[in-house]
Structures are given as C-alpha cells and as structure tokens.
Amino acid sequence: MRLFLTVISLLICCCAALAQQPQKYHKVLELMGSRFEISAFDADAQKAWDGINAAITEISRIERLISSWDPNSQTSLINRNAGIKPIKVDNELFQLIQRAVQISRITDGAFDISYASMDRIWKFDGSMKEMPDAEIVKEARSKIGFRNIQLNPAKLEVYLKVKGMKIGFGAIGKGYAAQKAKEKMSALGIKSGVVNAAGDLIAWGKDIDGESFKVGIADPRKKNHVLSWLKVNNTSVVTSGDYERYVLFDNVRYAHIIDPRTGYPTTGIKSVTIVSANPELADALSTSVFVLGIEKGLYLINQLQGVECLVITDNDEIVTSKHLEINNKS
C-alpha cells in the first residue's frame, strides 16, 4: 500500500513538474500586408494567448497609424498635403519619422522614406517586360529627398515641401511593429517569445529546451534550405532579399529595393541580414546595405556598435561584418 501511494505521489509530482514546463503557443496571420508569426513560450496557456493577442492588437494599431494605403491614416494625410501645408501628427508618428530622417543622414540618403513616389513605376510581379522610360523615372526621382521632410518638434508638425512628394514606411514599419509587439508581450509577463514580421524577427528569452533561439539564413539558390544559422539572444535578425521579387533586363538582375538617390533598383546583392538589438534600426539598415553595396554597406555596419551584417551576393558569395559569428551546422 505504501509503495502504491509512493508511486501515486511520484506521478503527481511528475505531472505538476510537466505542467510548469513552458510550452510554445503560436499564431500565423497576415498583418500590414505581410505574414506575421507570433510565438509565446510559457507554462500558462492563458497568459501566452493574452500576450499573442496583445501583440496582434498593437501591430494592427501601428498599421492604422503608418499605412500610406489607408486614406484615413495620418501618413496619408501628410502625403495629400505635400507642398500645401504642414500636418500635426501623434507624437509616436512624429518620432518615427524623425528617427527615419536620422538614418537617412547616417546613410547619406541610401535609406529614405520619401522613396514612395517611385511606388507605381517599378513592378516586381512579373508584369514588367522592359525598363521604364528614363524621363518618367527622373520625374518621380525629383520628388524624393529626406531633406525636404520638414519637421517641427514644438508643434509635432510634418511638412513635405515638394508637391507630389510621399513618404512610406515599407523599409522600417515592420521592424518598428515587431519591437512594439515584443514590448506589449513582455509587459504581460511573456519572458520568452518570437515575433517574425516577414523576415523582421525579434526573439527574447529561451527556447523550450532552455537554449538560445536559432535563426536560419535561407540559401538564395534553394529558399527552403538553410545556408547558415545565427544564435539569437534577446536581439533581432532582419533579412531583406530579392529571392522572388526582382526583374531581369539584358541579363542584369534588379532587386525590388529602389535606390532613392537614382530612382533605379539595386544590383549585385541577393540578400542582406542585419543583427541588432533594435529591429526598427535593423530593418532600415538592411535596405541601406542593399543600396550602398557590399563595400560601402559593410564599411557603414562596421562603424556601428552592436550591429552585424551578412550579405549574399548575386554570385552566392557570403560576406559578413567584422564580428559576426555564423554556424553552418543545424
């Protein structure tokens, strides 16, 4: 009888211990026009789902604020009034625009949220059969320029000085949303989680096995094959790639990322991965390196503390920043 009771006690203890083990709770959905994957690792299922739902609510809120496709957003209001008058905005949007302009200065215009005037000229859906007319590109390019984004901190006003000028957050918005989602989840007690915004990923805490999360870098030649692995510990990994979105003219491959300084797509690079504590910054820098090219891009990254980079060239060569450690084993 005592042996039977001991066995029962051991089973109860084991079940209680298993109940305390973190489990993975996961949701995949489309937000901001992209695939989002949100994961929480916790022993409490209700807390995990509360965290995931809070992240979804936050991302949806940010989308309403920054979307240039929503006619009711503050961003659309700014664009409609380009060359007409300044627009007062929420402090959150003002700060995001201000940070974007600072990155433009750091990258000498390789990153520029006013690139949006080019959004109807280049098509990367297979419909383009020839290069657009040079005069059309030139006209649209004349409306790009971060120096023409006038900011008034005292009044929280944003003014685009050139008629027809537009701003868009395609190269920074998902990284910002991932960071804000992580903050919401952490505030609800989620100590381990992953938010992956279509390649803009932030991870914190530990995986179920107690180890650091591992992020795979896709092989451009085989998108379902992992070329190398990065260990992620309370940081973000953001990848910009042209695996599927590019055009080919005269045997030259043009990526879907536009150089705001010329109005033409970038060449020479298939993907850029940035590792940084801040996914918003990483998002912007991945685009910047695409535009700057390998030499200037890596020179920039090597000057930035706490930021690393991995580049895959058109020739499938892997080039990294000074201190990035990668693992080719799974």
PDB file of C-alpha atoms in Angstrom, residues 14-299:
ATOM      1  CA  CYS A  14       5.880  14.497 -12.318  1.00  0.00           C
ATOM      2  CA  CYS A  15       2.606  15.841 -13.708  1.00  0.00           C
ATOM      3  CA  ALA A  16       2.984  19.022 -11.675  1.00  0.00           C
ATOM      4  CA  ALA A  17       6.541  19.444 -12.939  1.00  0.00           C
ATOM      5  CA  LEU A  18       5.420  18.916 -16.529  1.00  0.00           C
ATOM      6  CA  ALA A  19       2.639  21.469 -16.035  1.00  0.00           C
ATOM      7  CA  GLN A  20       5.280  24.035 -15.055  1.00  0.00           C
ATOM      8  CA  GLN A  21       7.321  23.473 -18.219  1.00  0.00           C
ATOM      9  CA  PRO A  22       6.990  26.235 -20.827  1.00  0.00           C
ATOM     10  CA  GLN A  23       5.013  25.349 -23.914  1.00  0.00           C
ATOM     11  CA  LYS A  24       5.032  27.024 -27.304  1.00  0.00           C
ATOM     12  CA  TYR A  25       1.903  28.912 -28.332  1.00  0.00           C
ATOM     13  CA  HIS A  26       1.946  30.116 -31.903  1.00  0.00           C
ATOM     14  CA  LYS A  27      -0.168  32.099 -34.337  1.00  0.00           C
ATOM     15  CA  VAL A  28       0.358  32.908 -38.024  1.00  0.00           C
ATOM     16  CA  LEU A  29      -1.666  35.624 -39.742  1.00  0.00           C
ATOM     17  CA  GLU A  30      -1.468  38.451 -42.254  1.00  0.00           C
ATOM     18  CA  LEU A  31      -0.887  41.942 -40.896  1.00  0.00           C
ATOM     19  CA  MET A  32       0.458  45.057 -42.612  1.00  0.00           C
ATOM     20  CA  GLY A  33       0.133  43.163 -45.903  1.00  0.00           C
ATOM     21  CA  SER A  34       2.703  40.594 -44.752  1.00  0.00           C
ATOM     22  CA  ARG A  35       2.951  37.227 -42.998  1.00  0.00           C
ATOM     23  CA  PHE A  36       3.419  37.589 -39.235  1.00  0.00           C
ATOM     24  CA  GLU A  37       4.348  34.716 -36.927  1.00  0.00           C
ATOM     25  CA  ILE A  38       3.925  35.394 -33.216  1.00  0.00           C
ATOM     26  CA  SER A  39       5.077  32.875 -30.589  1.00  0.00           C
ATOM     27  CA  ALA A  40       4.950  32.886 -26.806  1.00  0.00           C
ATOM     28  CA  PHE A  41       6.736  30.333 -24.614  1.00  0.00           C
ATOM     29  CA  ASP A  42       5.095  29.960 -21.201  1.00  0.00           C
ATOM     30  CA  ALA A  43       3.670  27.399 -18.810  1.00  0.00           C
ATOM     31  CA  ASP A  44       0.441  29.400 -18.543  1.00  0.00           C
ATOM     32  CA  ALA A  45      -1.625  28.981 -21.723  1.00  0.00           C
ATOM     33  CA  GLN A  46      -3.966  31.866 -20.924  1.00  0.00           C
ATOM     34  CA  LYS A  47      -1.088  34.261 -20.312  1.00  0.00           C
ATOM     35  CA  ALA A  48       0.594  33.159 -23.537  1.00  0.00           C
ATOM     36  CA  TRP A  49      -2.523  33.764 -25.640  1.00  0.00           C
ATOM     37  CA  ASP A  50      -3.166  37.089 -23.908  1.00  0.00           C
ATOM     38  CA  GLY A  51       0.347  38.108 -24.933  1.00  0.00           C
ATOM     39  CA  ILE A  52      -0.118  36.985 -28.529  1.00  0.00           C
ATOM     40  CA  ASN A  53      -3.468  38.782 -28.833  1.00  0.00           C
ATOM     41  CA  ALA A  54      -1.995  41.945 -27.318  1.00  0.00           C
ATOM     42  CA  ALA A  55       0.764  41.815 -29.936  1.00  0.00           C
ATOM     43  CA  ILE A  56      -1.789  41.465 -32.740  1.00  0.00           C
ATOM     44  CA  THR A  57      -3.797  44.419 -31.421  1.00  0.00           C
ATOM     45  CA  GLU A  58      -0.648  46.550 -31.229  1.00  0.00           C
ATOM     46  CA  ILE A  59       0.501  45.690 -34.752  1.00  0.00           C
ATOM     47  CA  SER A  60      -2.955  46.500 -36.118  1.00  0.00           C
ATOM     48  CA  ARG A  61      -2.879  49.851 -34.317  1.00  0.00           C
ATOM     49  CA  ILE A  62       0.503  50.715 -35.811  1.00  0.00           C
ATOM     50  CA  GLU A  63      -0.713  49.734 -39.275  1.00  0.00           C
ATOM     51  CA  ARG A  64      -3.591  52.206 -38.988  1.00  0.00           C
ATOM     52  CA  LEU A  65      -1.131  54.909 -37.965  1.00  0.00           C
ATOM     53  CA  ILE A  66       1.570  54.477 -40.612  1.00  0.00           C
ATOM     54  CA  SER A  67      -0.213  52.967 -43.619  1.00  0.00           C
ATOM     55  CA  SER A  68       0.084  55.052 -46.777  1.00  0.00           C
ATOM     56  CA  TRP A  69      -2.649  52.896 -48.377  1.00  0.00           C
ATOM     57  CA  ASP A  70      -5.273  53.761 -45.756  1.00  0.00           C
ATOM     58  CA  PRO A  71      -6.782  57.134 -46.781  1.00  0.00           C
ATOM     59  CA  ASN A  72      -7.731  57.786 -43.157  1.00  0.00           C
ATOM     60  CA  SER A  73      -4.211  57.398 -41.728  1.00  0.00           C
ATOM     61  CA  GLN A  74      -2.083  60.315 -40.608  1.00  0.00           C
ATOM     62  CA  THR A  75       0.568  59.238 -43.105  1.00  0.00           C
ATOM     63  CA  SER A  76      -1.908  59.581 -45.983  1.00  0.00           C
ATOM     64  CA  LEU A  77      -2.912  62.999 -44.675  1.00  0.00           C
ATOM     65  CA  ILE A  78       0.726  64.092 -44.741  1.00  0.00           C
ATOM     66  CA  ASN A  79       1.089  62.865 -48.323  1.00  0.00           C
ATOM     67  CA  ARG A  80      -2.091  64.545 -49.556  1.00  0.00           C
ATOM     68  CA  ASN A  81      -0.863  67.849 -48.212  1.00  0.00           C
ATOM     69  CA  ALA A  82       2.643  67.697 -49.706  1.00  0.00           C
ATOM     70  CA  GLY A  83       3.591  71.154 -50.973  1.00  0.00           C
ATOM     71  CA  ILE A  84       0.423  72.583 -49.407  1.00  0.00           C
ATOM     72  CA  LYS A  85       0.649  72.724 -45.617  1.00  0.00           C
ATOM     73  CA  PRO A  86       2.168  71.058 -42.521  1.00  0.00           C
ATOM     74  CA  ILE A  87       0.154  68.355 -40.761  1.00  0.00           C
ATOM     75  CA  LYS A  88       0.024  67.854 -36.999  1.00  0.00           C
ATOM     76  CA  VAL A  89       0.509  64.195 -36.063  1.00  0.00           C
ATOM     77  CA  ASP A  90       0.688  61.996 -32.993  1.00  0.00           C
ATOM     78  CA  ASN A  91       3.983  62.113 -31.133  1.00  0.00           C
ATOM     79  CA  GLU A  92       4.592  58.434 -31.935  1.00  0.00           C
ATOM     80  CA  LEU A  93       4.437  59.002 -35.691  1.00  0.00           C
ATOM     81  CA  PHE A  94       6.482  62.191 -35.417  1.00  0.00           C
ATOM     82  CA  GLN A  95       9.233  60.355 -33.524  1.00  0.00           C
ATOM     83  CA  LEU A  96       9.267  57.516 -36.067  1.00  0.00           C
ATOM     84  CA  ILE A  97       9.656  59.980 -38.955  1.00  0.00           C
ATOM     85  CA  GLN A  98      12.341  61.837 -37.045  1.00  0.00           C
ATOM     86  CA  ARG A  99      14.323  58.624 -36.486  1.00  0.00           C
ATOM     87  CA  ALA A 100      13.902  57.698 -40.149  1.00  0.00           C
ATOM     88  CA  VAL A 101      15.369  61.052 -41.202  1.00  0.00           C
ATOM     89  CA  GLN A 102      18.304  60.494 -38.842  1.00  0.00           C
ATOM     90  CA  ILE A 103      19.019  57.145 -40.531  1.00  0.00           C
ATOM     91  CA  SER A 104      18.858  58.921 -43.900  1.00  0.00           C
ATOM     92  CA  ARG A 105      21.573  61.282 -42.708  1.00  0.00           C
ATOM     93  CA  ILE A 106      23.726  58.401 -41.427  1.00  0.00           C
ATOM     94  CA  THR A 107      23.406  56.534 -44.728  1.00  0.00           C
ATOM     95  CA  ASP A 108      23.749  59.667 -46.887  1.00  0.00           C
ATOM     96  CA  GLY A 109      20.316  59.100 -48.400  1.00  0.00           C
ATOM     97  CA  ALA A 110      20.635  55.374 -49.119  1.00  0.00           C
ATOM     98  CA  PHE A 111      17.662  54.992 -46.792  1.00  0.00           C
ATOM     99  CA  ASP A 112      14.849  57.465 -47.434  1.00  0.00           C
ATOM    100  CA  ILE A 113      11.165  57.129 -46.541  1.00  0.00           C
ATOM    101  CA  SER A 114      10.303  59.615 -49.311  1.00  0.00           C
ATOM    102  CA  TYR A 115      11.173  56.898 -51.885  1.00  0.00           C
ATOM    103  CA  ALA A 116       7.408  56.265 -52.057  1.00  0.00           C
ATOM    104  CA  SER A 117       6.992  58.486 -55.129  1.00  0.00           C
ATOM    105  CA  MET A 118       8.518  55.562 -57.097  1.00  0.00           C
ATOM    106  CA  ASP A 119       5.950  53.019 -55.942  1.00  0.00           C
ATOM    107  CA  ARG A 120       3.900  52.952 -59.179  1.00  0.00           C
ATOM    108  CA  ILE A 121       6.779  52.921 -61.652  1.00  0.00           C
ATOM    109  CA  TRP A 122       8.592  49.673 -60.879  1.00  0.00           C
ATOM    110  CA  LYS A 123       6.615  46.416 -60.856  1.00  0.00           C
ATOM    111  CA  PHE A 124       8.103  43.201 -59.495  1.00  0.00           C
ATOM    112  CA  ASP A 125       5.095  40.952 -60.046  1.00  0.00           C
ATOM    113  CA  GLY A 126       6.217  39.618 -63.437  1.00  0.00           C
ATOM    114  CA  SER A 127       4.280  42.216 -65.456  1.00  0.00           C
ATOM    115  CA  MET A 128       7.298  44.385 -66.387  1.00  0.00           C
ATOM    116  CA  LYS A 129       8.792  43.500 -69.779  1.00  0.00           C
ATOM    117  CA  GLU A 130      11.110  46.486 -70.254  1.00  0.00           C
ATOM    118  CA  MET A 131      12.774  49.270 -68.312  1.00  0.00           C
ATOM    119  CA  PRO A 132      10.509  52.251 -67.616  1.00  0.00           C
ATOM    120  CA  ASP A 133      11.100  55.430 -69.574  1.00  0.00           C
ATOM    121  CA  ALA A 134      14.056  57.388 -68.205  1.00  0.00           C
ATOM    122  CA  GLU A 135      12.073  60.653 -68.118  1.00  0.00           C
ATOM    123  CA  ILE A 136       9.347  59.055 -66.001  1.00  0.00           C
ATOM    124  CA  VAL A 137      11.959  57.792 -63.543  1.00  0.00           C
ATOM    125  CA  LYS A 138      13.620  61.209 -63.477  1.00  0.00           C
ATOM    126  CA  GLU A 139      10.325  62.975 -62.770  1.00  0.00           C
ATOM    127  CA  ALA A 140       9.482  60.656 -59.887  1.00  0.00           C
ATOM    128  CA  ARG A 141      13.046  60.871 -58.570  1.00  0.00           C
ATOM    129  CA  SER A 142      12.710  64.680 -58.343  1.00  0.00           C
ATOM    130  CA  LYS A 143      10.140  64.168 -55.572  1.00  0.00           C
ATOM    131  CA  ILE A 144      12.483  62.083 -53.410  1.00  0.00           C
ATOM    132  CA  GLY A 145      14.646  63.709 -50.775  1.00  0.00           C
ATOM    133  CA  PHE A 146      14.680  63.377 -46.989  1.00  0.00           C
ATOM    134  CA  ARG A 147      15.953  66.951 -46.726  1.00  0.00           C
ATOM    135  CA  ASN A 148      12.545  68.066 -47.983  1.00  0.00           C
ATOM    136  CA  ILE A 149      10.828  66.473 -44.980  1.00  0.00           C
ATOM    137  CA  GLN A 150      10.333  69.451 -42.681  1.00  0.00           C
ATOM    138  CA  LEU A 151       9.770  68.640 -39.003  1.00  0.00           C
ATOM    139  CA  ASN A 152       8.512  70.989 -36.305  1.00  0.00           C
ATOM    140  CA  PRO A 153       9.081  69.317 -32.887  1.00  0.00           C
ATOM    141  CA  ALA A 154       7.346  72.112 -30.976  1.00  0.00           C
ATOM    142  CA  LYS A 155       4.088  71.647 -32.888  1.00  0.00           C
ATOM    143  CA  LEU A 156       4.551  67.969 -33.880  1.00  0.00           C
ATOM    144  CA  GLU A 157       4.040  69.004 -37.486  1.00  0.00           C
ATOM    145  CA  VAL A 158       5.316  67.244 -40.618  1.00  0.00           C
ATOM    146  CA  TYR A 159       5.518  69.032 -43.960  1.00  0.00           C
ATOM    147  CA  LEU A 160       6.622  67.598 -47.294  1.00  0.00           C
ATOM    148  CA  LYS A 161       7.961  70.599 -49.159  1.00  0.00           C
ATOM    149  CA  VAL A 162       7.564  69.263 -52.724  1.00  0.00           C
ATOM    150  CA  LYS A 163       4.183  68.866 -54.394  1.00  0.00           C
ATOM    151  CA  GLY A 164       3.535  65.193 -55.178  1.00  0.00           C
ATOM    152  CA  MET A 165       6.086  64.004 -52.611  1.00  0.00           C
ATOM    153  CA  LYS A 166       5.143  60.960 -50.498  1.00  0.00           C
ATOM    154  CA  ILE A 167       6.513  59.069 -47.528  1.00  0.00           C
ATOM    155  CA  GLY A 168       6.122  55.354 -46.845  1.00  0.00           C
ATOM    156  CA  PHE A 169       7.315  53.009 -44.118  1.00  0.00           C
ATOM    157  CA  GLY A 170       7.843  49.815 -46.110  1.00  0.00           C
ATOM    158  CA  ALA A 171      11.530  49.709 -45.160  1.00  0.00           C
ATOM    159  CA  ILE A 172      11.126  50.399 -41.443  1.00  0.00           C
ATOM    160  CA  GLY A 173       7.498  49.854 -40.408  1.00  0.00           C
ATOM    161  CA  LYS A 174       7.515  46.087 -39.847  1.00  0.00           C
ATOM    162  CA  GLY A 175      10.645  46.312 -37.720  1.00  0.00           C
ATOM    163  CA  TYR A 176       9.010  49.005 -35.609  1.00  0.00           C
ATOM    164  CA  ALA A 177       5.829  46.940 -35.278  1.00  0.00           C
ATOM    165  CA  ALA A 178       7.825  43.860 -34.200  1.00  0.00           C
ATOM    166  CA  GLN A 179       9.555  45.865 -31.466  1.00  0.00           C
ATOM    167  CA  LYS A 180       6.276  47.308 -30.158  1.00  0.00           C
ATOM    168  CA  ALA A 181       4.642  43.863 -30.205  1.00  0.00           C
ATOM    169  CA  LYS A 182       7.519  42.468 -28.171  1.00  0.00           C
ATOM    170  CA  GLU A 183       7.133  45.279 -25.632  1.00  0.00           C
ATOM    171  CA  LYS A 184       3.424  44.516 -25.215  1.00  0.00           C
ATOM    172  CA  MET A 185       4.100  40.808 -24.698  1.00  0.00           C
ATOM    173  CA  SER A 186       6.901  41.461 -22.217  1.00  0.00           C
ATOM    174  CA  ALA A 187       4.674  43.835 -20.233  1.00  0.00           C
ATOM    175  CA  LEU A 188       2.199  40.948 -19.797  1.00  0.00           C
ATOM    176  CA  GLY A 189       4.925  38.713 -18.382  1.00  0.00           C
ATOM    177  CA  ILE A 190       5.949  36.775 -21.501  1.00  0.00           C
ATOM    178  CA  LYS A 191       9.623  36.174 -20.750  1.00  0.00           C
ATOM    179  CA  SER A 192      10.349  34.202 -23.928  1.00  0.00           C
ATOM    180  CA  GLY A 193       8.892  34.893 -27.334  1.00  0.00           C
ATOM    181  CA  VAL A 194       9.425  35.455 -31.028  1.00  0.00           C
ATOM    182  CA  VAL A 195       7.792  37.952 -33.365  1.00  0.00           C
ATOM    183  CA  ASN A 196       8.607  37.385 -37.032  1.00  0.00           C
ATOM    184  CA  ALA A 197       7.272  40.087 -39.337  1.00  0.00           C
ATOM    185  CA  ALA A 198       8.001  38.623 -42.783  1.00  0.00           C
ATOM    186  CA  GLY A 199      11.719  38.373 -42.090  1.00  0.00           C
ATOM    187  CA  ASP A 200      11.917  41.119 -39.477  1.00  0.00           C
ATOM    188  CA  LEU A 201      12.400  38.945 -36.401  1.00  0.00           C
ATOM    189  CA  ILE A 202      12.909  39.725 -32.742  1.00  0.00           C
ATOM    190  CA  ALA A 203      13.429  36.998 -30.129  1.00  0.00           C
ATOM    191  CA  TRP A 204      13.884  37.205 -26.386  1.00  0.00           C
ATOM    192  CA  GLY A 205      14.380  34.676 -23.604  1.00  0.00           C
ATOM    193  CA  LYS A 206      14.991  30.993 -24.323  1.00  0.00           C
ATOM    194  CA  ASP A 207      13.502  28.233 -26.469  1.00  0.00           C
ATOM    195  CA  ILE A 208      11.606  25.357 -24.817  1.00  0.00           C
ATOM    196  CA  ASP A 209      14.838  23.381 -24.428  1.00  0.00           C
ATOM    197  CA  GLY A 210      16.420  26.242 -22.476  1.00  0.00           C
ATOM    198  CA  GLU A 211      18.785  27.104 -25.307  1.00  0.00           C
ATOM    199  CA  SER A 212      19.050  30.330 -27.303  1.00  0.00           C
ATOM    200  CA  PHE A 213      16.804  30.603 -30.332  1.00  0.00           C
ATOM    201  CA  LYS A 214      18.404  29.803 -33.688  1.00  0.00           C
ATOM    202  CA  VAL A 215      17.540  31.701 -36.850  1.00  0.00           C
ATOM    203  CA  GLY A 216      18.250  30.198 -40.253  1.00  0.00           C
ATOM    204  CA  ILE A 217      19.540  32.253 -43.179  1.00  0.00           C
ATOM    205  CA  ALA A 218      17.944  30.971 -46.391  1.00  0.00           C
ATOM    206  CA  ASP A 219      20.058  29.841 -49.320  1.00  0.00           C
ATOM    207  CA  PRO A 220      19.143  32.070 -52.311  1.00  0.00           C
ATOM    208  CA  ARG A 221      19.507  29.067 -54.627  1.00  0.00           C
ATOM    209  CA  LYS A 222      17.151  26.894 -52.522  1.00  0.00           C
ATOM    210  CA  LYS A 223      14.791  29.010 -50.462  1.00  0.00           C
ATOM    211  CA  ASN A 224      13.760  26.052 -48.246  1.00  0.00           C
ATOM    212  CA  HIS A 225      17.389  25.213 -47.462  1.00  0.00           C
ATOM    213  CA  VAL A 226      19.211  26.898 -44.565  1.00  0.00           C
ATOM    214  CA  LEU A 227      22.605  28.218 -45.573  1.00  0.00           C
ATOM    215  CA  SER A 228      23.763  29.183 -42.082  1.00  0.00           C
ATOM    216  CA  TRP A 229      22.451  29.607 -38.544  1.00  0.00           C
ATOM    217  CA  LEU A 230      22.588  32.514 -36.130  1.00  0.00           C
ATOM    218  CA  LYS A 231      22.092  32.179 -32.396  1.00  0.00           C
ATOM    219  CA  VAL A 232      19.687  34.842 -31.165  1.00  0.00           C
ATOM    220  CA  ASN A 233      19.719  36.008 -27.571  1.00  0.00           C
ATOM    221  CA  ASN A 234      17.472  38.994 -26.835  1.00  0.00           C
ATOM    222  CA  THR A 235      18.113  40.575 -30.195  1.00  0.00           C
ATOM    223  CA  SER A 236      16.661  40.905 -33.683  1.00  0.00           C
ATOM    224  CA  VAL A 237      17.544  39.449 -37.067  1.00  0.00           C
ATOM    225  CA  VAL A 238      16.186  41.197 -40.140  1.00  0.00           C
ATOM    226  CA  THR A 239      16.619  39.887 -43.676  1.00  0.00           C
ATOM    227  CA  SER A 240      15.857  41.698 -46.916  1.00  0.00           C
ATOM    228  CA  GLY A 241      16.060  39.516 -50.006  1.00  0.00           C
ATOM    229  CA  ASP A 242      15.132  39.520 -53.677  1.00  0.00           C
ATOM    230  CA  TYR A 243      14.647  35.747 -53.983  1.00  0.00           C
ATOM    231  CA  GLU A 244      11.275  36.196 -55.674  1.00  0.00           C
ATOM    232  CA  ARG A 245      10.829  39.940 -56.197  1.00  0.00           C
ATOM    233  CA  TYR A 246      13.177  41.072 -58.931  1.00  0.00           C
ATOM    234  CA  VAL A 247      13.273  41.785 -62.668  1.00  0.00           C
ATOM    235  CA  LEU A 248      15.800  40.693 -65.273  1.00  0.00           C
ATOM    236  CA  PHE A 249      16.680  43.025 -68.148  1.00  0.00           C
ATOM    237  CA  ASP A 250      19.602  42.339 -70.534  1.00  0.00           C
ATOM    238  CA  ASN A 251      20.851  39.609 -68.174  1.00  0.00           C
ATOM    239  CA  VAL A 252      21.101  42.085 -65.278  1.00  0.00           C
ATOM    240  CA  ARG A 253      19.176  41.201 -62.142  1.00  0.00           C
ATOM    241  CA  TYR A 254      17.430  44.181 -60.495  1.00  0.00           C
ATOM    242  CA  ALA A 255      16.237  43.765 -56.902  1.00  0.00           C
ATOM    243  CA  HIS A 256      12.892  45.126 -55.730  1.00  0.00           C
ATOM    244  CA  ILE A 257      14.704  47.604 -53.485  1.00  0.00           C
ATOM    245  CA  ILE A 258      14.957  51.043 -55.102  1.00  0.00           C
ATOM    246  CA  ASP A 259      17.970  53.313 -54.690  1.00  0.00           C
ATOM    247  CA  PRO A 260      16.289  56.599 -53.670  1.00  0.00           C
ATOM    248  CA  ARG A 261      19.302  58.540 -54.937  1.00  0.00           C
ATOM    249  CA  THR A 262      18.869  57.341 -58.528  1.00  0.00           C
ATOM    250  CA  GLY A 263      15.314  56.034 -58.789  1.00  0.00           C
ATOM    251  CA  TYR A 264      16.569  52.685 -60.118  1.00  0.00           C
ATOM    252  CA  PRO A 265      16.632  49.222 -58.455  1.00  0.00           C
ATOM    253  CA  THR A 266      19.749  47.915 -56.778  1.00  0.00           C
ATOM    254  CA  THR A 267      22.006  45.245 -58.289  1.00  0.00           C
ATOM    255  CA  GLY A 268      24.758  42.905 -57.089  1.00  0.00           C
ATOM    256  CA  ILE A 269      23.126  41.615 -53.881  1.00  0.00           C
ATOM    257  CA  LYS A 270      20.574  38.849 -53.287  1.00  0.00           C
ATOM    258  CA  SER A 271      20.044  39.255 -49.555  1.00  0.00           C
ATOM    259  CA  VAL A 272      21.144  41.284 -46.562  1.00  0.00           C
ATOM    260  CA  THR A 273      20.740  40.154 -42.950  1.00  0.00           C
ATOM    261  CA  ILE A 274      21.232  42.607 -40.101  1.00  0.00           C
ATOM    262  CA  VAL A 275      21.661  41.567 -36.458  1.00  0.00           C
ATOM    263  CA  SER A 276      20.866  44.283 -33.930  1.00  0.00           C
ATOM    264  CA  ALA A 277      19.075  44.754 -30.619  1.00  0.00           C
ATOM    265  CA  ASN A 278      16.613  47.078 -32.382  1.00  0.00           C
ATOM    266  CA  PRO A 279      14.510  45.567 -35.205  1.00  0.00           C
ATOM    267  CA  GLU A 280      13.438  49.009 -36.432  1.00  0.00           C
ATOM    268  CA  LEU A 281      17.058  50.028 -36.974  1.00  0.00           C
ATOM    269  CA  ALA A 282      17.896  46.604 -38.430  1.00  0.00           C
ATOM    270  CA  ASP A 283      15.002  46.917 -40.895  1.00  0.00           C
ATOM    271  CA  ALA A 284      16.252  50.281 -42.141  1.00  0.00           C
ATOM    272  CA  LEU A 285      19.886  49.169 -42.306  1.00  0.00           C
ATOM    273  CA  SER A 286      19.109  46.036 -44.332  1.00  0.00           C
ATOM    274  CA  THR A 287      17.670  48.266 -47.038  1.00  0.00           C
ATOM    275  CA  SER A 288      20.573  50.692 -46.701  1.00  0.00           C
ATOM    276  CA  VAL A 289      23.208  47.998 -47.295  1.00  0.00           C
ATOM    277  CA  PHE A 290      21.322  46.797 -50.387  1.00  0.00           C
ATOM    278  CA  VAL A 291      21.514  50.340 -51.752  1.00  0.00           C
ATOM    279  CA  LEU A 292      25.062  51.155 -50.668  1.00  0.00           C
ATOM    280  CA  GLY A 293      26.503  47.902 -51.997  1.00  0.00           C
ATOM    281  CA  ILE A 294      28.879  45.477 -50.315  1.00  0.00           C
ATOM    282  CA  GLU A 295      31.943  47.668 -49.786  1.00  0.00           C
ATOM    283  CA  LYS A 296      30.235  50.841 -48.562  1.00  0.00           C
ATOM    284  CA  GLY A 297      27.489  48.917 -46.806  1.00  0.00           C
ATOM    285  CA  LEU A 298      29.824  46.786 -44.712  1.00  0.00           C
ATOM    286  CA  TYR A 299      32.007  49.830 -44.001  1.00  0.00           C
TER     287      TYR A 299
END
